CSV table of C-alpha atoms in Angstrom, one decimal:
chain,number,residue,atom,x,y,z
A,287,SER,CA,144.6,-13.2,197.4
A,288,GLN,CA,145.8,-10.5,195.7
A,289,THR,CA,148.2,-10.9,192.9
A,290,ILE,CA,150.1,-8.4,190.7
A,291,HIS,CA,151.6,-9.6,187.3
A,292,GLN,CA,154.3,-7.5,185.3
A,293,TRP,CA,155.9,-8.4,181.6
A,294,PRO,CA,157.9,-8.8,180.1
A,295,ALA,CA,160.6,-9.8,182.6
A,296,THR,CA,163.2,-9.1,180.4
A,297,LEU,CA,163.4,-6.9,177.4
A,298,VAL,CA,166.4,-5.9,175.2
A,299,GLN,CA,165.6,-2.4,172.7
A,300,PRO,CA,167.6,-0.4,170.4
A,301,VAL,CA,167.8,3.3,171.0
A,302,GLY,CA,165.0,5.1,168.9
A,303,SER,CA,162.3,2.1,169.3
A,304,PRO,CA,159.1,2.6,171.2
A,305,LEU,CA,158.3,0.8,174.3
A,306,SER,CA,155.3,-0.8,176.3
A,307,LEU,CA,155.2,-2.4,179.5
A,308,GLU,CA,152.2,-3.8,180.9
A,309,CYS,CA,151.1,-4.4,185.0
A,310,THR,CA,147.8,-5.8,186.2
A,311,VAL,CA,146.6,-6.8,189.6
A,312,GLU,CA,144.1,-9.4,190.2
A,313,GLY,CA,142.0,-9.8,193.4
A,314,THR,CA,141.5,-6.1,194.5
A,315,SER,CA,139.6,-3.2,193.3
A,316,ASN,CA,140.5,0.3,192.3
A,317,PRO,CA,144.2,0.0,193.6
A,318,ASN,CA,146.6,3.0,193.9
A,319,LEU,CA,149.3,2.1,191.0
A,320,TYR,CA,152.9,2.8,190.2
A,321,TRP,CA,156.0,2.8,188.2
A,322,TYR,CA,159.4,2.8,189.9
A,323,ARG,CA,162.6,2.5,188.0
A,324,GLN,CA,165.7,1.3,189.7
A,325,ALA,CA,169.4,1.8,187.9
A,326,ALA,CA,171.7,-0.4,188.8
A,327,GLY,CA,173.2,-0.5,192.6
A,328,ARG,CA,170.6,2.4,193.3
A,329,GLY,CA,167.5,2.9,194.9
A,330,LEU,CA,164.1,2.9,193.5
A,331,GLN,CA,162.9,6.0,191.9
A,332,LEU,CA,158.8,6.7,191.2
A,333,LEU,CA,158.1,7.5,187.9
A,334,PHE,CA,154.5,7.6,187.8
A,335,TYR,CA,151.2,6.7,190.0
A,336,SER,CA,147.6,6.7,189.8
A,337,VAL,CA,144.9,6.5,191.7
A,338,GLY,CA,141.7,5.7,189.3
A,339,ILE,CA,141.5,5.3,185.6
A,340,GLY,CA,142.9,7.9,183.2
A,341,GLN,CA,144.6,9.6,186.4
A,342,ILE,CA,148.1,9.9,186.1
A,343,SER,CA,150.5,11.6,188.0
A,344,SER,CA,154.1,12.3,187.0
A,345,GLU,CA,156.5,12.3,189.1
A,346,VAL,CA,160.1,13.3,187.4
A,347,PRO,CA,160.3,14.7,183.6
A,348,GLN,CA,161.2,12.2,181.2
A,349,ASN,CA,161.1,10.0,178.0
A,350,LEU,CA,158.3,8.0,179.7
A,351,SER,CA,154.7,8.4,179.7
A,352,ALA,CA,151.9,5.8,181.8
A,353,SER,CA,148.0,5.3,181.0
A,354,ARG,CA,145.7,3.3,183.2
A,355,PRO,CA,143.1,2.3,180.4
A,356,GLN,CA,141.4,-0.3,182.9
A,357,ASP,CA,140.9,-0.1,186.7
A,358,ARG,CA,143.7,-2.8,187.3
A,359,GLN,CA,145.5,-2.3,184.4
A,360,PHE,CA,148.6,0.0,184.3
A,361,ILE,CA,151.2,0.6,181.1
A,362,LEU,CA,154.4,2.3,180.8
A,363,SER,CA,154.9,4.1,177.3
A,364,SER,CA,157.7,5.3,175.6
A,365,LYS,CA,157.7,6.8,171.4
A,366,LYS,CA,161.4,6.7,171.3
A,367,LEU,CA,163.9,5.1,174.0
A,368,LEU,CA,166.8,6.7,174.8
A,369,LEU,CA,170.3,4.8,176.1
A,370,SER,CA,169.4,6.3,179.8
A,371,ASP,CA,166.2,4.1,180.1
A,372,SER,CA,168.3,1.2,180.4
A,373,GLY,CA,167.3,0.0,184.2
A,374,PHE,CA,165.2,-2.4,186.2
A,375,TYR,CA,161.4,-1.2,186.1
A,376,LEU,CA,159.1,-2.5,188.7
A,377,CYS,CA,155.2,-2.2,188.8
A,378,ALA,CA,153.3,-2.2,192.3
A,379,TRP,CA,149.7,-1.7,193.9
A,380,SER,CA,148.5,-0.5,197.3
A,381,GLU,CA,145.0,-0.5,198.8
A,382,TRP,CA,143.2,2.9,197.6
A,383,SER,CA,143.3,5.7,200.1
A,384,SER,CA,144.2,9.7,199.7
A,385,SER,CA,145.5,9.6,203.0
A,386,ARG,CA,146.0,6.6,205.1
A,387,GLU,CA,149.4,5.0,204.8
A,388,ASP,CA,149.6,1.4,203.0
A,389,ILE,CA,152.0,-0.9,202.4
A,390,GLN,CA,153.0,-1.4,198.2
A,391,TYR,CA,153.1,-4.7,197.0
A,392,PHE,CA,155.4,-5.2,194.0
A,393,GLY,CA,155.8,-7.0,190.9
A,394,ALA,CA,158.7,-9.4,189.7
A,395,GLY,CA,160.3,-6.2,187.4
A,396,THR,CA,161.1,-6.0,184.0
A,397,ARG,CA,165.1,-5.6,183.3
A,398,LEU,CA,165.0,-3.2,180.0
A,399,SER,CA,168.4,-2.7,178.4
A,400,VAL,CA,168.5,-0.2,175.5
A,401,LEU,CA,171.6,-0.5,173.5
B,164,GLY,CA,162.6,18.1,199.7
B,165,GLN,CA,163.6,14.6,201.0
B,166,ASN,CA,166.9,13.0,201.7
B,167,ILE,CA,167.4,9.2,203.2
B,168,ASP,CA,170.8,7.9,203.9
B,169,GLN,CA,171.6,4.4,204.6
B,170,PRO,CA,175.1,2.7,204.5
B,171,THR,CA,176.3,1.4,201.1
B,172,GLU,CA,177.3,-2.2,202.4
B,173,MET,CA,177.7,-4.5,205.5
B,174,THR,CA,178.9,-7.8,206.3
B,175,ALA,CA,177.5,-10.3,209.2
B,176,THR,CA,178.3,-13.7,210.5
B,177,GLU,CA,175.6,-16.2,210.3
B,178,GLY,CA,173.5,-16.4,213.6
B,179,ALA,CA,174.6,-12.6,214.7
B,180,ILE,CA,172.7,-9.5,214.5
B,181,VAL,CA,172.8,-7.0,212.7
B,182,GLN,CA,171.2,-3.4,213.0
B,183,ILE,CA,170.8,-1.5,209.6
B,184,ASN,CA,170.3,2.2,210.3
B,185,CYS,CA,168.4,4.9,208.2
B,186,THR,CA,168.6,8.4,208.7
B,187,TYR,CA,165.7,11.0,206.7
B,188,GLN,CA,165.5,14.6,206.5
B,189,THR,CA,161.7,15.4,204.9
B,190,SER,CA,159.9,18.3,205.0
B,191,GLY,CA,157.0,15.9,206.4
B,192,PHE,CA,156.4,12.5,207.5
B,193,ASN,CA,153.6,10.1,207.3
B,194,GLY,CA,155.6,7.3,208.0
B,195,LEU,CA,158.7,4.7,207.4
B,196,PHE,CA,158.9,1.2,205.3
B,197,TRP,CA,161.9,-1.3,205.0
B,198,TYR,CA,161.8,-3.9,202.3
B,199,GLN,CA,164.1,-6.6,201.5
B,200,GLN,CA,165.3,-7.2,197.7
B,201,HIS,CA,167.6,-10.0,196.6
B,202,ALA,CA,169.3,-9.5,193.5
B,203,GLY,CA,167.4,-9.5,190.6
B,204,GLU,CA,164.2,-9.1,192.4
B,205,ALA,CA,161.3,-7.1,193.1
B,206,PRO,CA,161.4,-5.9,196.9
B,207,THR,CA,159.0,-7.4,199.5
B,208,PHE,CA,157.9,-5.7,202.4
B,209,LEU,CA,159.2,-6.1,206.0
B,210,SER,CA,157.7,-3.7,208.4
B,211,TYR,CA,156.4,-0.3,208.9
B,212,ASN,CA,156.6,2.2,211.7
B,213,VAL,CA,154.4,5.4,212.2
B,214,LEU,CA,154.4,5.9,215.8
B,215,ASP,CA,157.9,6.0,217.7
B,216,GLY,CA,159.4,2.6,219.2
B,217,LEU,CA,160.0,-0.9,218.2
B,218,GLU,CA,157.8,-2.9,215.9
B,219,GLU,CA,159.0,-6.7,216.3
B,220,LYS,CA,157.8,-9.2,213.7
B,221,GLY,CA,159.7,-12.6,214.3
B,222,ARG,CA,163.7,-12.3,213.8
B,223,PHE,CA,162.8,-8.7,212.5
B,224,SER,CA,162.7,-5.4,214.3
B,225,SER,CA,162.1,-1.9,213.1
B,226,PHE,CA,162.6,0.8,215.3
B,227,LEU,CA,161.8,4.8,214.5
B,228,SER,CA,162.4,8.2,216.2
B,229,ARG,CA,160.8,10.8,214.6
B,230,SER,CA,162.0,13.6,216.6
B,231,LYS,CA,165.7,12.3,215.5
B,232,GLY,CA,164.5,11.6,211.8
B,233,TYR,CA,165.9,7.9,212.6
B,234,SER,CA,165.4,4.2,212.1
B,235,TYR,CA,167.1,1.0,212.3
B,236,LEU,CA,166.2,-2.3,211.1
B,237,LEU,CA,167.1,-5.3,213.2
B,238,LEU,CA,168.0,-8.6,212.4
B,239,LYS,CA,168.4,-11.6,214.8
B,240,GLU,CA,169.7,-15.0,213.9
B,241,LEU,CA,171.2,-14.2,210.9
B,242,GLN,CA,170.6,-16.7,207.7
B,243,MET,CA,172.7,-17.0,204.7
B,244,LYS,CA,169.3,-16.7,203.1
B,245,ASP,CA,169.3,-12.8,204.7
B,246,SER,CA,171.9,-11.8,202.0
B,247,ALA,CA,170.1,-8.7,200.4
B,248,SER,CA,169.8,-5.1,200.0
B,249,TYR,CA,167.2,-3.7,202.8
B,250,LEU,CA,165.6,-0.3,201.6
B,251,CYS,CA,164.5,2.0,203.9
B,252,ALA,CA,161.4,4.2,202.4
B,253,VAL,CA,159.7,7.4,203.9
B,254,SER,CA,155.9,8.5,203.1
B,255,PRO,CA,155.8,12.2,202.8
B,256,PRO,CA,152.7,14.1,203.4
B,257,GLY,CA,150.2,14.6,200.6
B,258,GLY,CA,148.4,11.2,200.5
B,259,TYR,CA,148.3,8.8,197.5
B,260,ASN,CA,150.6,6.3,199.6
B,261,LYS,CA,154.0,7.5,197.2
B,262,LEU,CA,157.2,6.1,198.9
B,263,ILE,CA,160.7,8.2,198.6
B,264,PHE,CA,163.3,5.5,198.7
B,265,GLY,CA,167.1,5.7,200.2
B,266,ALA,CA,169.7,3.7,198.0
B,267,GLY,CA,169.4,0.6,200.1
B,268,THR,CA,172.0,-1.0,202.2
B,269,ARG,CA,173.6,-4.2,200.5
B,270,LEU,CA,174.0,-6.9,203.5
B,271,ALA,CA,176.1,-10.1,202.8
B,272,VAL,CA,175.9,-13.1,206.0
B,273,HIS,CA,179.4,-15.2,205.8
B,274,PRO,CA,179.4,-18.2,207.3
C-alpha cells in the first residue's frame, strides 16, 4: 500500500532563516506531488505541483520554491523566511494522470511558526 | 477564475442528519471532492462526484448538480467523532489533478 511521509511535524524558525520541508511517497511510481499551505481557519492553497522529476509548476508568486530531485521526493524551500510564511504545510500525492481526476492523499503536515 | 462557497460553521446533535452545502463558480469543472479535516490534522478523502447525482458511502453521501454549480455532503447518524471541518474542492480543467479548495465548514456535534 502507498504511504506518504512528511517532516518535521512542527518547526519554529526566526525571520530571515532558511527552510527545508521534505515529503516522500512509498508504494507508487511517478506520482503527481503537491504542496499546499493552510493559514489558520482557512482553506488549503495550492503552492506547487509536480508531474515528474525536475518538473515544478508554481501556482502563486511567493517566497518559497519547490524541487523534486527523485521520483517520490518533494521538497519545499525558502532562502529567507518571512512572518507571512507561517502556516500549516501539507504535501499530497495522487496517481499520475495528465487529465483523469484522482484522489489526493495528504501527509500529516508541518506546522511552521516564523517568529 | 474559481470561487467556492461553504458555510463557515454548523452545529448538529448526535444521531441527527446534517447537510453541508457547497456552491462554486468556475470557468470549467472536472469533478468535485469532499474531504474531512480534524483540528490540527491532515485532510482525509470522503467522496468524489463527477456526474450529476448522489454518491453514497456508508453514513456519508455527496450530491452534485453541475448545471446549478452546487454540491452537498450529507452526514447521517452523526457521531461525536464527526466534529471536524469539511472541505469542498473542485478540479478545474487543464489536467494534472489540481484541486481548488473552499475555506471549509466547521461542524460541531453535540450530545
